[in-house]
GROMACS .gro file of C-alpha atoms in nm:
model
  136
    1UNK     CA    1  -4.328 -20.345  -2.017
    2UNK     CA    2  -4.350 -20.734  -2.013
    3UNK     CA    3  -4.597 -20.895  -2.084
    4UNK     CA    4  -4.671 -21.030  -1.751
    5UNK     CA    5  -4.688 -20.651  -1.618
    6UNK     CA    6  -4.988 -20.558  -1.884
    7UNK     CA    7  -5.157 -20.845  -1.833
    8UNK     CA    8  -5.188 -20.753  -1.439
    9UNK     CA    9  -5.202 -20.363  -1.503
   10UNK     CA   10  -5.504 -20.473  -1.691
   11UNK     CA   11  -5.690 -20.710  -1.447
   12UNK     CA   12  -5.648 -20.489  -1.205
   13UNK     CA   13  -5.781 -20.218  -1.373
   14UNK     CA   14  -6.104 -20.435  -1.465
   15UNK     CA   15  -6.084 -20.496  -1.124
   16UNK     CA   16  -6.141 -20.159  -0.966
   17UNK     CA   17  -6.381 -20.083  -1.259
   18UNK     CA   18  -6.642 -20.361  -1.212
   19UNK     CA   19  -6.611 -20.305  -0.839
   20UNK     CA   20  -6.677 -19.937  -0.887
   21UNK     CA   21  -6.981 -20.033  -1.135
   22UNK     CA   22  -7.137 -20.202  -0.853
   23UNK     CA   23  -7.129 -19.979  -0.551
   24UNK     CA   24  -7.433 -19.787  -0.471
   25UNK     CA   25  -7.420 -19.452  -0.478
   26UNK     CA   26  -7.554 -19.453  -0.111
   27UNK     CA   27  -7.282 -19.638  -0.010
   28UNK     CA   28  -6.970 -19.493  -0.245
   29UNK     CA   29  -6.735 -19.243  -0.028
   30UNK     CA   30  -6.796 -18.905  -0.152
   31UNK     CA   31  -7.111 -18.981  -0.333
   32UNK     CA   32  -7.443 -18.790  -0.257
   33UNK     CA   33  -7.702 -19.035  -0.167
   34UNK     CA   34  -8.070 -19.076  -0.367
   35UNK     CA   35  -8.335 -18.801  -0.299
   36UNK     CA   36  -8.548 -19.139  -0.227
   37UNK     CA   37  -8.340 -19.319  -0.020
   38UNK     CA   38  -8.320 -19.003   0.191
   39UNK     CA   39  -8.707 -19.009   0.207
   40UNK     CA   40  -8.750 -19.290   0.358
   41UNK     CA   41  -8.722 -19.189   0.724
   42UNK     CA   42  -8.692 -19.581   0.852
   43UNK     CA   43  -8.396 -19.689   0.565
   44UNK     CA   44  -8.209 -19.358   0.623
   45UNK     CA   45  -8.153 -19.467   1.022
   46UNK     CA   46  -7.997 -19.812   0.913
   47UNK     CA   47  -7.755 -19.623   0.659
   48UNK     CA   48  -7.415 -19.573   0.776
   49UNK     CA   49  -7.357 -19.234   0.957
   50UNK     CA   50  -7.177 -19.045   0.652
   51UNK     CA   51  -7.474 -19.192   0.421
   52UNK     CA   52  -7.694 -19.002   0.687
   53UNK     CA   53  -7.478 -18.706   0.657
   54UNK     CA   54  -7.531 -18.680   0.293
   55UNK     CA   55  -7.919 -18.672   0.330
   56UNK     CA   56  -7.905 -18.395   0.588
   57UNK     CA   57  -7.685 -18.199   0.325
   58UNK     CA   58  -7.940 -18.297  -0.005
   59UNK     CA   59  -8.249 -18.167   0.222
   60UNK     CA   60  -8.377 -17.868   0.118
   61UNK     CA   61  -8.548 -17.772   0.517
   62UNK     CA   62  -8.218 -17.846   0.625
   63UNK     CA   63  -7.855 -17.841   0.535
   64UNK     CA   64  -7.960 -17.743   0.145
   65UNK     CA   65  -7.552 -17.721   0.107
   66UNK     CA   66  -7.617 -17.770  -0.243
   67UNK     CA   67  -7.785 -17.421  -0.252
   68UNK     CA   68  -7.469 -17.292  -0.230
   69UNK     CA   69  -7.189 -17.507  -0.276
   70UNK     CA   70  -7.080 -17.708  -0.544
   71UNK     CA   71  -7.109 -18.107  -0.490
   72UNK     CA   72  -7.014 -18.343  -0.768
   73UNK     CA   73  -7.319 -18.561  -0.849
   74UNK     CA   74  -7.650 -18.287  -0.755
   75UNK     CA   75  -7.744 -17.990  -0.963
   76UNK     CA   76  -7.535 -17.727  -0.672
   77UNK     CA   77  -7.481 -17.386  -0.636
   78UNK     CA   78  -7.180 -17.174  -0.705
   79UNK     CA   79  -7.154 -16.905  -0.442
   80UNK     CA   80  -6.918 -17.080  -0.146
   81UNK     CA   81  -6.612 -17.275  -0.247
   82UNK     CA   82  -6.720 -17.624  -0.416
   83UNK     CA   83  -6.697 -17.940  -0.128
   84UNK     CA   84  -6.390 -18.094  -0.276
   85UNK     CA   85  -6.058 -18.201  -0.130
   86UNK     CA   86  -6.262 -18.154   0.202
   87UNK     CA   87  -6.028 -18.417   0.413
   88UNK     CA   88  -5.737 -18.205   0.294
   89UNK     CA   89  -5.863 -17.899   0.314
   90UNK     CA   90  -5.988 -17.967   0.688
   91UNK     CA   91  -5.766 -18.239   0.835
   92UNK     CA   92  -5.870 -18.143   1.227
   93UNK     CA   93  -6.254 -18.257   1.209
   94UNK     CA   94  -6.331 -18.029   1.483
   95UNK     CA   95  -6.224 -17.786   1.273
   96UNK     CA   96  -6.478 -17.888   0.988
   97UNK     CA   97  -6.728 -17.869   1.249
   98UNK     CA   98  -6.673 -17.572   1.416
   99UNK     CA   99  -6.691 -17.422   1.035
  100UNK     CA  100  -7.052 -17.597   1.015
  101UNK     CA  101  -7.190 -17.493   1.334
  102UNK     CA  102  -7.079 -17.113   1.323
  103UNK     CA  103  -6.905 -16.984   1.025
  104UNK     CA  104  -6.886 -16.637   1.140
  105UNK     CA  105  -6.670 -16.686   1.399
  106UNK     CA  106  -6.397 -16.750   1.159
  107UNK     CA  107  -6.508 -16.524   0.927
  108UNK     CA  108  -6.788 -16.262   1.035
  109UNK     CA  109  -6.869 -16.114   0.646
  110UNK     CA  110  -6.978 -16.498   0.573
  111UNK     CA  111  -7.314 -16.567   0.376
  112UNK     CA  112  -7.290 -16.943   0.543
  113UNK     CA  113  -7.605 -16.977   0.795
  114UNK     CA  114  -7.437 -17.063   1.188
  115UNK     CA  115  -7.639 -17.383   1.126
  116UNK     CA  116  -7.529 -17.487   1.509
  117UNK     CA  117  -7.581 -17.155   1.661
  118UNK     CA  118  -7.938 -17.106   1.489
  119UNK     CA  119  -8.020 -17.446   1.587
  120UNK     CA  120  -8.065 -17.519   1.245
  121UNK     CA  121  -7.971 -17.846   1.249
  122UNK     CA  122  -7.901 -18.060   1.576
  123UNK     CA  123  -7.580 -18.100   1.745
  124UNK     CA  124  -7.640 -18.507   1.601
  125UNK     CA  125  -7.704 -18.385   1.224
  126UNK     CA  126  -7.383 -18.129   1.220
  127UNK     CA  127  -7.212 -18.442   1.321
  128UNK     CA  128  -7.351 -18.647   1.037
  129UNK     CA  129  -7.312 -18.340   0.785
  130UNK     CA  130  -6.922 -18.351   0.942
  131UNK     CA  131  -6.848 -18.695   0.858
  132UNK     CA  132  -7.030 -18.679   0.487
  133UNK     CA  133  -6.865 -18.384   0.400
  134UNK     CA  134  -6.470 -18.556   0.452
  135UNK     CA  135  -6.610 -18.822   0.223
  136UNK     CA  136  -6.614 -18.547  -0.061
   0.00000   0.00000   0.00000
């Protein structure tokens, strides 16, 4: 390799490091967002809608994912699959929904609350939860 090529392998590298270093983790796609942030009822509705996603998902009287699943970042459980991969793994968003709001429909042994069916969480909040999750 010339030198020419390490020497812009290298800034760009520093680059995408230092910008890395300073995104928040409220704001970094596939991050879960700060138990405070989320606590603050007034900031959380000027956060974008996957931010708002996340807190839904972090909040233990309501999507508590973390109970179960495995999320990179949170202490999580380990009894569903871990959220990873989730844009590959569900490409047709209606599908990820669907999933969210009634799990037993596509499979009916599932441990997954029907967090749509139970009215759990809101038809607005599954949305949110949707649009965090493909971050992951």
């Amino acid at each position: 390799m010339g030198k020419t090529v390490k020497a812009l392998v290298g800034t760009t590298a520093a680059f995408l490091v230092g910008s890395l270093l300073w995104t928040t983790p409220a704001q970094a796609a596939g991050q879960v967002p700060d138990d405070k942030t989320c606590k603050d009822e007034e900031a959380v509705k000027k956060l974008d809608t996957a931010t708002q996603g996340g807190c839904v998902v972090i909040n233990r009287r309501k999507g508590n994912c973390m109970a179960c699943h495995q999320i990179a970042g949170i202490s999580s459980g380990n009894i569903a699959p871990p959220l990873v991969a989730m844009k590959q793994r569900f490409p047709d968003k209606a599908k990820l929904r669907a999933q969210i709001s009634n799990p037993h429909q596509f499979n009916p042994d599932s441990v997954m609350p029907p967090f749509g069916e139970h009215k759990i969480l809101s038809p607005d909040e599954i949305d949110k939860v949707v649009e965090f999750v493909l971050t992951l």
